[in-house]
Structures are given as structure tokens and as C-alpha cells.
Amino acid sequence: MEGNIIKLIKNPQRRYWKSILRSERESLNELTEKSVRKIINDVRENGDSAIIKYEKLFDNFVTTKSGLSVSAKEFRDAAAQISPELADAIKTAAANIKKFHKAQKIKDIEVETSPGVTCRQKSVPINHVGLYIPGGTAPLFSTVIMLAVPAKLAGCREITLCTPVKENGRVAPEILYSASLCGIDKVFKIGGAVAIAAMAYGTSTVPKADKIFGPGNGYVTAAKKIVSSDACSIDMPAGPSEVMIIADETAVPKFVCADFLSQLEHGQDSEAVLLTTSEKLAGEVLEEFKKQSVKLSRSEYINGSARKSKIILLPTYEKMVDMANEYAPEHLIICTKNYGTLVDKITNAGSIFLGNYSPESAGDYASGTNHTLPTSGWAKSCSGVNLSSFLKRITIQEITRKGLEGLAPAIEVMAEAEGLGAHKNAVAVRMESKNE
Amino acid sequence: MEGNIIKLIKNPQRRYWKSILRSERESLNELTEKSVRKIINDVRENGDSAIIKYEKLFDNFVTTKSGLSVSAKEFRDAAAQISPELADAIKTAAANIKKFHKAQKIKDIEVETSPGVTCRQKSVPINHVGLYIPGGTAPLFSTVIMLAVPAKLAGCREITLCTPVKENGRVAPEILYSASLCGIDKVFKIGGAVAIAAMAYGTSTVPKADKIFGPGNGYVTAAKKIVSSDACSIDMPAGPSEVMIIADETAVPKFVCADFLSQLEHGQDSEAVLLTTSEKLAGEVLEEFKKQSVKLSRSEYINGSARKSKIILLPTYEKMVDMANEYAPEHLIICTKNYGTLVDKITNAGSIFLGNYSPESAGDYASGTNHTLPTSGWAKSCSGVNLSSFLKRITIQEITRKGLEGLAPAIEVMAEAEGLGAHKNAVAVRMESKNE
């Protein structure tokens, strides 16, 4: 019998934490970057004709300009192919996601900071957002809901969606059904970096987006990074998916292992880390791993990603919390008797799952939280996608003459100290004036 | 007499708007990028010794490791050099900024999306932020307040500030006074791209930041862009400052011109655009320009930037609003009789100034709004710096066994349709279990 492929590490000293946990974020692969830049420039210069060329080249999809858009008939055909069970499931998920994201609305504010000086902050939808949904091994229609529901709630005026075709030249019906349910009718059959370029710069068929959302492979990630430097915003930096689990002896080994495995099936580069104070639990999870993993379909991914994953024994709850905050996991599951107090100490995480009956897959699909989350430690500074990802805030000031009189000395003295005479002058000409 | 250096454009057709308004955003200059990358890699690998080397090379500042930190004595000396008037002005500005940013606090939310399924969203401060304050022609102490006040309000645990030294090897007293007033005592004498690299990767002297804020020249901007791809977040993409003014015949030409000029003095690459329905006003503003500009000190900047600036005559209020939304100005001043209704139609702008007594310099210093704002059209998708720029949002779900029973069919059907068997399994093992 071969040994466990999951590493077990006991009480590592703090100075080794960084090297034990995830490896450093990679910068863009130079070769990938070069080829993606070429594609982007081509789409930027040649628009639809470049898209049509690449669709043939990459996806074996021969099409015309009008064939890039999903037709009303294709939407109807897709809806007819969805089983009632799946339709119900998607509706349940969308309803929960809508409920939670609707509660995230923030009120506009108005404050009189000094007499006659009124400052306001208003939230305004980003006019046009572009959503990218990968095809790959399976149609990620759950991501359609995760992005489209808050975009609609925010009030974005134009929402477009790009996704690659399947072998039959059609878009997966689950994707079209989900898009339609969320009120999106502009779907384009464009995949990968080509889609990102099309939305970033716009073509005669694809409208230009102000911000692009959605996951993808290395090419998509590279393309999003590149266009975000000059063309439009992006949701967040992307990396391989990951989970960290904090568990003590009250956790159920079978459940912990199942959560571990559900992360590993995402891809060879996925990562799962279990922190526990219980050596007994660690052993039981490893036993469970042998039992459960053989029953699962995506074992080629699981065997790969399991090698990067680890179980770390730590002496105290405090150390587990510290390590979680150091790692800043995309997903954090806390299965301990005192999870209610531990969660308040977590400062770096994308989304947190509490107790024995909150598996990551609940949040991936249907609990109501968003599954587009910061990976690779970006949770230290970034939020997952939420309602405000589709809004921007504008500040407004309205100052009366009296109000400006009150501020004038401060503005004039500061402008002078910064050597900005014209800034001072803009106040001075008003104060000298007899107008009211 | 030479003609007006400010271009006057009458009723341009919509299809020419884009080319009349700002030129396309530039990608990074390749040469700048290459030299900045070299500096970043050097600081990343060699830490403080690389910083010390560059401080001598770029700023003629010969120092040791401990000399990089501003000492308590230097803080005291700085405070003693600030005039009572300036101290008062800075306190007034800080108080207004604090009042407005405090009102931006958002409440944590909790929603039961389905029976037994509780979702929460909590705001958590970014642990460590780094602020960059340029030296350049004048000490931008106003930016210290604009960044430090919300960082403190948000509750960031560690706030560090880097700024270049003056010729005497000291930091401008206004910067130290402002930092100290805001409760920042970790100030490092490091300038430009070197400072950005130091904060992004950390050295034995400078702590690593999770997010870097602050303006700077082309090298600083390039460095922020580069480190944001693998090391830490940044506040926003930066570009030259700009103002758009919407005015009708009720505007005061003298005031409009003064605001126009206060933008132009920022630098040769600054830009000001006046939209007006009144040809009379346009002419009067041009006349005022000749009078006011000769009295100002920074004429070398003003003469340069005036050449890029323009006055555009438009037939209706609606067209002015449309053009403003197309341009998405960093600063937007609206001086029309109906500014109260026009402002509600503005969807793209950084900060808006209403009426005849709300000059841009009020917001630059003391009204309470933030002056770190999106330029170059980024206001279409980005907000200016605000309280939430220093926070991230974490979602939390807590599901009871009953709650998961309710969600289970939806999760299982969706996971199966996406081909993710282990995701389905994580729910199935829980539903099969007798545990409670």
C-alpha cells in the first residue's frame, strides 16, 4: 500500500509557515502573455473579423458576424432542454443569491461637514458590464447566476455575456437558461482571450464593457490583466481555487474529507489545507480520503491536487486562526465547537462556512453568498464579488457663499503652502466678488 | 496679439466627441517599464541595501538603514515649524474629511435566505496599508490627510507612509505634521518606484503592505501597476488630473475661469474642458483667462496644459450631460441654473461640484470629500478613494442541518449538471449521516 499522498505536518514553527503554505504568486508566463497580447491587438484592430478567424482556429467554430450572437430561437431551444429539476434548482439558487445581494444595497449619504458645506455620496451602477463564462470540461452556469443577479440588482444598463461554443456550435443550454432567467439576452459565442479583448475594446457586434467579470483559464486571466491596464476594470486577480478547513475533535471526519475533496476536484492546481488541533481527526480524515476518493469521477484532478494539499497539526485555536489569517483563503470552513467566537477573529478570507452543515458546495451554488472570490492571498486586500462590485460611488459637494467663506481661510493657507496659487485664486475671486 | 491658446469648438457632431475629448489612455512606456522593473526586482531581492543605494543615486540622500525612518525628533522639529494658521487649516480640513468619511461606514448585514440558511457580510479593515506621498515641486500634505484619515477610521492596524526627502535630507515639515495629526508615526524617507517596491514586498525596515495608495509621477504609476499584478492591491489606475465644467449663462465667467486655471496649474499634462450653452460666457471666460493667467505663478504649467484644453459650445443641457458621461471626468463642476436636476443625470464622474460657490479647490482641500479620484475615464468603473477603499467584505454562511436539507436538492442537481461529483458528495455524506 502506498503512503498518503496528502502531507501531514506537525506543529510547524511560525517562521516556516510561509514556505509551508502556498507558493508565491506567479507573474504572467511570458510566452502566454506574448501570445495573448497578439490576440488582443488583433481583435482591437480588426474587430469581428479577427473574432471569426480565432473562433475557427481555436474552437473549430465556423461562423459569420451575425452567427456570433445567440439567437432568440437558440434561447428557446435551450429552455426546452432543461429538466424541471434543474430549472427548479437554478431558480432556488437565484432567489437566495438575489435575497442576500439585495440586502447589500447601501444608502446614499448626505452630511453637512461645516455650516453651508454639504457633501453627498451616491452609488451609481456601472453602465456596461461584460461577463465571461468559461466552457471547458463543464458549463459553469452557476457563475452566470453569481454575476448576473447582482449586475441586474445594481441596475447596470447593459449586460453582455461571452462564452465559448460546444462542439455543435451551440452554447450549453444551462448557460443560456440561466442567462435568460436573469434577464440577459445579449450572449455572444466567443471564448477565451478573444472574448476578453472583444468586451474590453468593443467591436461592431460586441459592445465595449466598462468592467469585465468572470473566471477562466490562464489565457483568460492573462487577457484580463492586460486589458485592465488601459481599457476597462476587472473583477479581481484570479488564481487556482483553494479551501482551508479549521477543525477540532467535534468535526465529523467524513464531512471534512468530503469538503477537502470537493475543492480538489476543481483542477490539478487546486489546493486544500486542513488545520486541526486533533491528531485523531487528522488520521480519520486520511482514512476517509482513501474511501471517498475512489468513488469520485474526477480522480485525475483529485490525485494531482492532493499532492499539493496538506494537513497541519497545530496546538491551539489561536494558532489556527493566525495561520488562516496568514494564508487568507478563498474559502474557509470552521468546524469547531467554538466556531462562533473564532469567526470574529478571522480578518482575511473570501467566504467563511460555519459548523458541520455548511459545506463549501452550499456557497458554490445556493446559500446566497457569491462564489466569485479572491484567491492566492488576495483576500488580504480584496472582497469577493458583491453588489458594490457593480456600482461606483460619486461624491458631490454643494457649498453656499457663506459656506465657502467659512472654508476660505483653510483652503487659501493650504493651497499657498502647496505652492498652488491658482487653487487659492479660485477661492479668492469668489470672496472678492459682490455676486450672491 | 496672439490668438487664444484654448480651443473653441462649436456644436461638434456626436461621432466626433471621442476624438475631440481626451486622447486614448497610454499603455506603460516600455522604457519606463523596463527601468522600473529593474528597480523593483533589485529592492525585492536586496531590500534595504538597494533602497540606500537608490536614495543616494536618485535623491542625493546618503543614509543608513536606521536613517530611512523619520525619528521622533524630526516629528517634533517639524511640528515646531508649522505656522499656527497652517496648523488650524490642516485641522479644519481633517475634521471635515473625518466627518464625511465616518458617515460612509456600512453596517454588517445578516439575512436568512432560506429557513436555516443564514448569510452574513462583514466589513473588515485591510490590515496593513502603505501610503505614498510625492515630493516634487511642493509637499502634497493634503494627500496625507485624504489617505490617512479614512485609513485610521477604517481601523487599519498598520499604516506606513513613504515620501522622498528634500535637499536637506529631511521630509517636508507639513507632511510630518499632517501624518502625526492623523496618528501615523511610521514614515520612511524613500521616494518614487523604490518606495512602491519597498512597501509591496517589504524589507527588514519597511513592512509589507496589503494595499498601496497615493499619487506620483510616471515611474510611481508604472511601479504601482507592476506590483499590483503579483504583490499587493493599489488604490486605482492613475493619470493626469482633469476637470470638466458645465456652465450656462448664470455662471460667473470670472469663477469659471479661475476653476479652469486651478486645474491647469497641476502640470503640463493636466486638462480642462468647459461645456457651455452660452457663446457669450465662452467669450467672457476667454477674456478672463488673459487677465487671470498672467497673475499666476505656475505659468509654465498653465501655458502648456492650456493648449490641450478646450471650450465646447453645445446646444442643450442634455448634450452637456451626455458629453460629461462620455468623458467621465475626475472633477465635474456644474454651474447652471438647474444644477440640482442635472446632477441626478450624471452617471460617470469622480467628484461633482455644484453651483457658483463650490470651486474644485474646496474639494481638493477642505470640504470633506476625497481628492484621490479616478482620472482618464476610469470614473466609468471606479470610485474615488473612500472609507471602503480601506476595508474588504467577507461573507459568512451558517447552515443548520434542516437548512441544508432544504438546499440539498438544488445543490446536488446543479453540481451534477456541472459535472462536479465531489461537490454533490459533500452534501450527500451529510444527508446520509445520522449525526446532528
mmCIF file of C-alpha atoms in Angstrom, chain B residues 151-297:
data_model
loop_
_atom_site.group_PDB
_atom_site.id
_atom_site.type_symbol
_atom_site.label_atom_id
_atom_site.label_comp_id
_atom_site.label_asym_id
_atom_site.label_seq_id
_atom_site.Cartn_x
_atom_site.Cartn_y
_atom_site.Cartn_z
ATOM 1 C CA ALA B 151 -7.324 54.534 6.814
ATOM 2 C CA LYS B 152 -7.493 55.314 10.530
ATOM 3 C CA LEU B 153 -11.315 55.434 10.516
ATOM 4 C CA ALA B 154 -11.433 52.048 8.791
ATOM 5 C CA GLY B 155 -9.247 50.627 11.542
ATOM 6 C CA CYS B 156 -6.224 49.528 9.506
ATOM 7 C CA ARG B 157 -3.757 48.127 12.049
ATOM 8 C CA GLU B 158 -0.572 49.278 10.411
ATOM 9 C CA ILE B 159 -0.254 52.388 8.286
ATOM 10 C CA THR B 160 3.101 53.312 6.816
ATOM 11 C CA LEU B 161 3.987 56.311 4.719
ATOM 12 C CA CYS B 162 6.844 56.754 2.265
ATOM 13 C CA THR B 163 7.872 60.112 0.880
ATOM 14 C CA PRO B 164 11.090 61.457 -0.665
ATOM 15 C CA VAL B 165 13.425 63.742 1.251
ATOM 16 C CA LYS B 166 14.074 67.350 0.380
ATOM 17 C CA GLU B 167 17.580 68.610 -0.410
ATOM 18 C CA ASN B 168 18.415 68.827 3.295
ATOM 19 C CA GLY B 169 17.785 65.103 3.799
ATOM 20 C CA ARG B 170 14.589 65.829 5.707
ATOM 21 C CA VAL B 171 10.935 65.306 4.950
ATOM 22 C CA ALA B 172 8.803 68.415 4.425
ATOM 23 C CA PRO B 173 7.504 69.511 7.853
ATOM 24 C CA GLU B 174 3.935 69.890 6.513
ATOM 25 C CA ILE B 175 3.924 66.205 5.596
ATOM 26 C CA LEU B 176 5.214 65.121 9.012
ATOM 27 C CA TYR B 177 2.805 67.407 10.830
ATOM 28 C CA SER B 178 -0.164 66.058 8.848
ATOM 29 C CA ALA B 179 0.932 62.445 9.318
ATOM 30 C CA SER B 180 1.373 62.927 13.026
ATOM 31 C CA LEU B 181 -2.006 64.678 13.359
ATOM 32 C CA CYS B 182 -3.596 61.622 11.743
ATOM 33 C CA GLY B 183 -1.770 59.241 14.085
ATOM 34 C CA ILE B 184 0.859 57.936 11.685
ATOM 35 C CA ASP B 185 4.331 57.555 13.148
ATOM 36 C CA LYS B 186 5.939 55.174 10.659
ATOM 37 C CA VAL B 187 7.279 57.451 7.964
ATOM 38 C CA PHE B 188 10.121 56.393 5.687
ATOM 39 C CA LYS B 189 12.378 58.628 3.619
ATOM 40 C CA ILE B 190 12.022 56.750 0.389
ATOM 41 C CA GLY B 191 10.890 58.155 -2.958
ATOM 42 C CA GLY B 192 9.414 57.020 -6.263
ATOM 43 C CA ALA B 193 9.347 53.491 -7.610
ATOM 44 C CA VAL B 194 11.785 52.425 -4.868
ATOM 45 C CA ALA B 195 9.194 53.285 -2.226
ATOM 46 C CA ILE B 196 6.445 51.395 -4.055
ATOM 47 C CA ALA B 197 8.668 48.310 -4.323
ATOM 48 C CA ALA B 198 9.646 48.535 -0.645
ATOM 49 C CA MET B 199 6.013 48.658 0.501
ATOM 50 C CA ALA B 200 4.870 45.996 -1.975
ATOM 51 C CA TYR B 201 7.387 43.346 -0.990
ATOM 52 C CA GLY B 202 8.561 44.554 2.410
ATOM 53 C CA THR B 203 12.180 44.855 3.605
ATOM 54 C CA SER B 204 13.695 44.458 7.045
ATOM 55 C CA THR B 205 12.899 48.138 7.681
ATOM 56 C CA VAL B 206 9.707 48.741 5.683
ATOM 57 C CA PRO B 207 6.726 46.475 6.482
ATOM 58 C CA LYS B 208 4.956 44.774 3.574
ATOM 59 C CA ALA B 209 1.651 46.447 2.663
ATOM 60 C CA ASP B 210 -1.528 44.675 1.557
ATOM 61 C CA LYS B 211 -2.604 47.724 -0.444
ATOM 62 C CA ILE B 212 -0.772 50.831 -1.614
ATOM 63 C CA PHE B 213 -2.407 54.247 -2.031
ATOM 64 C CA GLY B 214 -1.239 57.558 -3.384
ATOM 65 C CA PRO B 215 -0.326 59.605 -6.426
ATOM 66 C CA GLY B 216 3.005 60.024 -8.173
ATOM 67 C CA ASN B 217 4.833 60.610 -11.421
ATOM 68 C CA GLY B 218 5.121 58.171 -14.334
ATOM 69 C CA TYR B 219 7.630 55.984 -12.502
ATOM 70 C CA VAL B 220 5.424 55.670 -9.432
ATOM 71 C CA THR B 221 2.396 54.865 -11.597
ATOM 72 C CA ALA B 222 4.363 52.256 -13.523
ATOM 73 C CA ALA B 223 5.641 50.706 -10.281
ATOM 74 C CA LYS B 224 2.138 50.548 -8.791
ATOM 75 C CA LYS B 225 0.836 48.848 -11.923
ATOM 76 C CA ILE B 226 3.653 46.300 -11.893
ATOM 77 C CA VAL B 227 3.451 45.348 -8.208
ATOM 78 C CA SER B 228 -0.345 45.102 -8.388
ATOM 79 C CA SER B 229 -0.022 42.068 -10.646
ATOM 80 C CA ASP B 230 1.589 39.867 -8.020
ATOM 81 C CA ALA B 231 2.287 41.590 -4.717
ATOM 82 C CA CYS B 232 -0.483 43.842 -3.430
ATOM 83 C CA SER B 233 -3.537 45.847 -4.396
ATOM 84 C CA ILE B 234 -3.421 49.502 -5.385
ATOM 85 C CA ASP B 235 -5.965 52.287 -4.956
ATOM 86 C CA MET B 236 -6.652 52.930 -8.645
ATOM 87 C CA PRO B 237 -5.030 53.441 -12.045
ATOM 88 C CA ALA B 238 -3.558 56.945 -12.169
ATOM 89 C CA GLY B 239 -3.363 59.531 -14.899
ATOM 90 C CA PRO B 240 -3.064 63.295 -15.346
ATOM 91 C CA SER B 241 -5.589 65.395 -13.421
ATOM 92 C CA GLU B 242 -8.580 66.898 -15.232
ATOM 93 C CA VAL B 243 -11.712 68.985 -14.792
ATOM 94 C CA MET B 244 -14.875 69.380 -16.839
ATOM 95 C CA ILE B 245 -17.107 72.380 -16.237
ATOM 96 C CA ILE B 246 -20.750 72.556 -17.341
ATOM 97 C CA ALA B 247 -21.959 76.150 -17.373
ATOM 98 C CA ASP B 248 -24.793 78.252 -18.723
ATOM 99 C CA GLU B 249 -25.390 81.993 -18.753
ATOM 100 C CA THR B 250 -25.972 82.011 -14.974
ATOM 101 C CA ALA B 251 -22.331 81.064 -14.351
ATOM 102 C CA VAL B 252 -19.856 83.782 -13.385
ATOM 103 C CA PRO B 253 -17.109 83.946 -16.064
ATOM 104 C CA LYS B 254 -14.505 85.038 -13.526
ATOM 105 C CA PHE B 255 -15.215 81.995 -11.314
ATOM 106 C CA VAL B 256 -15.364 79.545 -14.218
ATOM 107 C CA CYS B 257 -12.032 80.815 -15.480
ATOM 108 C CA ALA B 258 -10.447 80.559 -12.036
ATOM 109 C CA ASP B 259 -11.517 76.903 -11.758
ATOM 110 C CA PHE B 260 -10.240 76.232 -15.249
ATOM 111 C CA LEU B 261 -6.889 77.713 -14.284
ATOM 112 C CA SER B 262 -6.643 75.875 -10.983
ATOM 113 C CA GLN B 263 -6.762 72.629 -12.912
ATOM 114 C CA LEU B 264 -4.199 73.741 -15.476
ATOM 115 C CA GLU B 265 -1.576 74.623 -12.872
ATOM 116 C CA HIS B 266 -1.241 70.973 -11.789
ATOM 117 C CA GLY B 267 1.063 70.084 -14.653
ATOM 118 C CA GLN B 268 1.689 70.299 -18.373
ATOM 119 C CA ASP B 269 -0.448 67.232 -18.924
ATOM 120 C CA SER B 270 -3.472 68.489 -16.961
ATOM 121 C CA GLU B 271 -6.649 69.058 -18.898
ATOM 122 C CA ALA B 272 -9.673 71.330 -18.538
ATOM 123 C CA VAL B 273 -12.826 71.249 -20.668
ATOM 124 C CA LEU B 274 -15.651 73.773 -20.461
ATOM 125 C CA LEU B 275 -19.034 72.819 -21.884
ATOM 126 C CA THR B 276 -21.469 75.660 -22.274
ATOM 127 C CA THR B 277 -24.715 76.570 -23.974
ATOM 128 C CA SER B 278 -23.737 80.230 -23.868
ATOM 129 C CA GLU B 279 -21.457 81.667 -26.531
ATOM 130 C CA LYS B 280 -21.370 84.867 -24.502
ATOM 131 C CA LEU B 281 -19.997 83.016 -21.473
ATOM 132 C CA ALA B 282 -17.386 81.260 -23.631
ATOM 133 C CA GLY B 283 -16.094 84.605 -24.868
ATOM 134 C CA GLU B 284 -16.027 86.128 -21.406
ATOM 135 C CA VAL B 285 -14.134 83.161 -19.969
ATOM 136 C CA LEU B 286 -11.508 83.554 -22.705
ATOM 137 C CA GLU B 287 -11.175 87.228 -21.850
ATOM 138 C CA GLU B 288 -10.840 86.403 -18.146
ATOM 139 C CA PHE B 289 -8.207 83.820 -18.996
ATOM 140 C CA LYS B 290 -5.946 86.520 -20.386
ATOM 141 C CA LYS B 291 -6.399 88.648 -17.280
ATOM 142 C CA GLN B 292 -6.081 85.974 -14.595
ATOM 143 C CA SER B 293 -3.403 83.754 -16.103
ATOM 144 C CA VAL B 294 -0.736 86.423 -16.158
ATOM 145 C CA LYS B 295 -1.086 86.942 -12.421
ATOM 146 C CA LEU B 296 -0.422 83.317 -11.529
ATOM 147 C CA SER B 297 2.901 81.826 -10.526
#
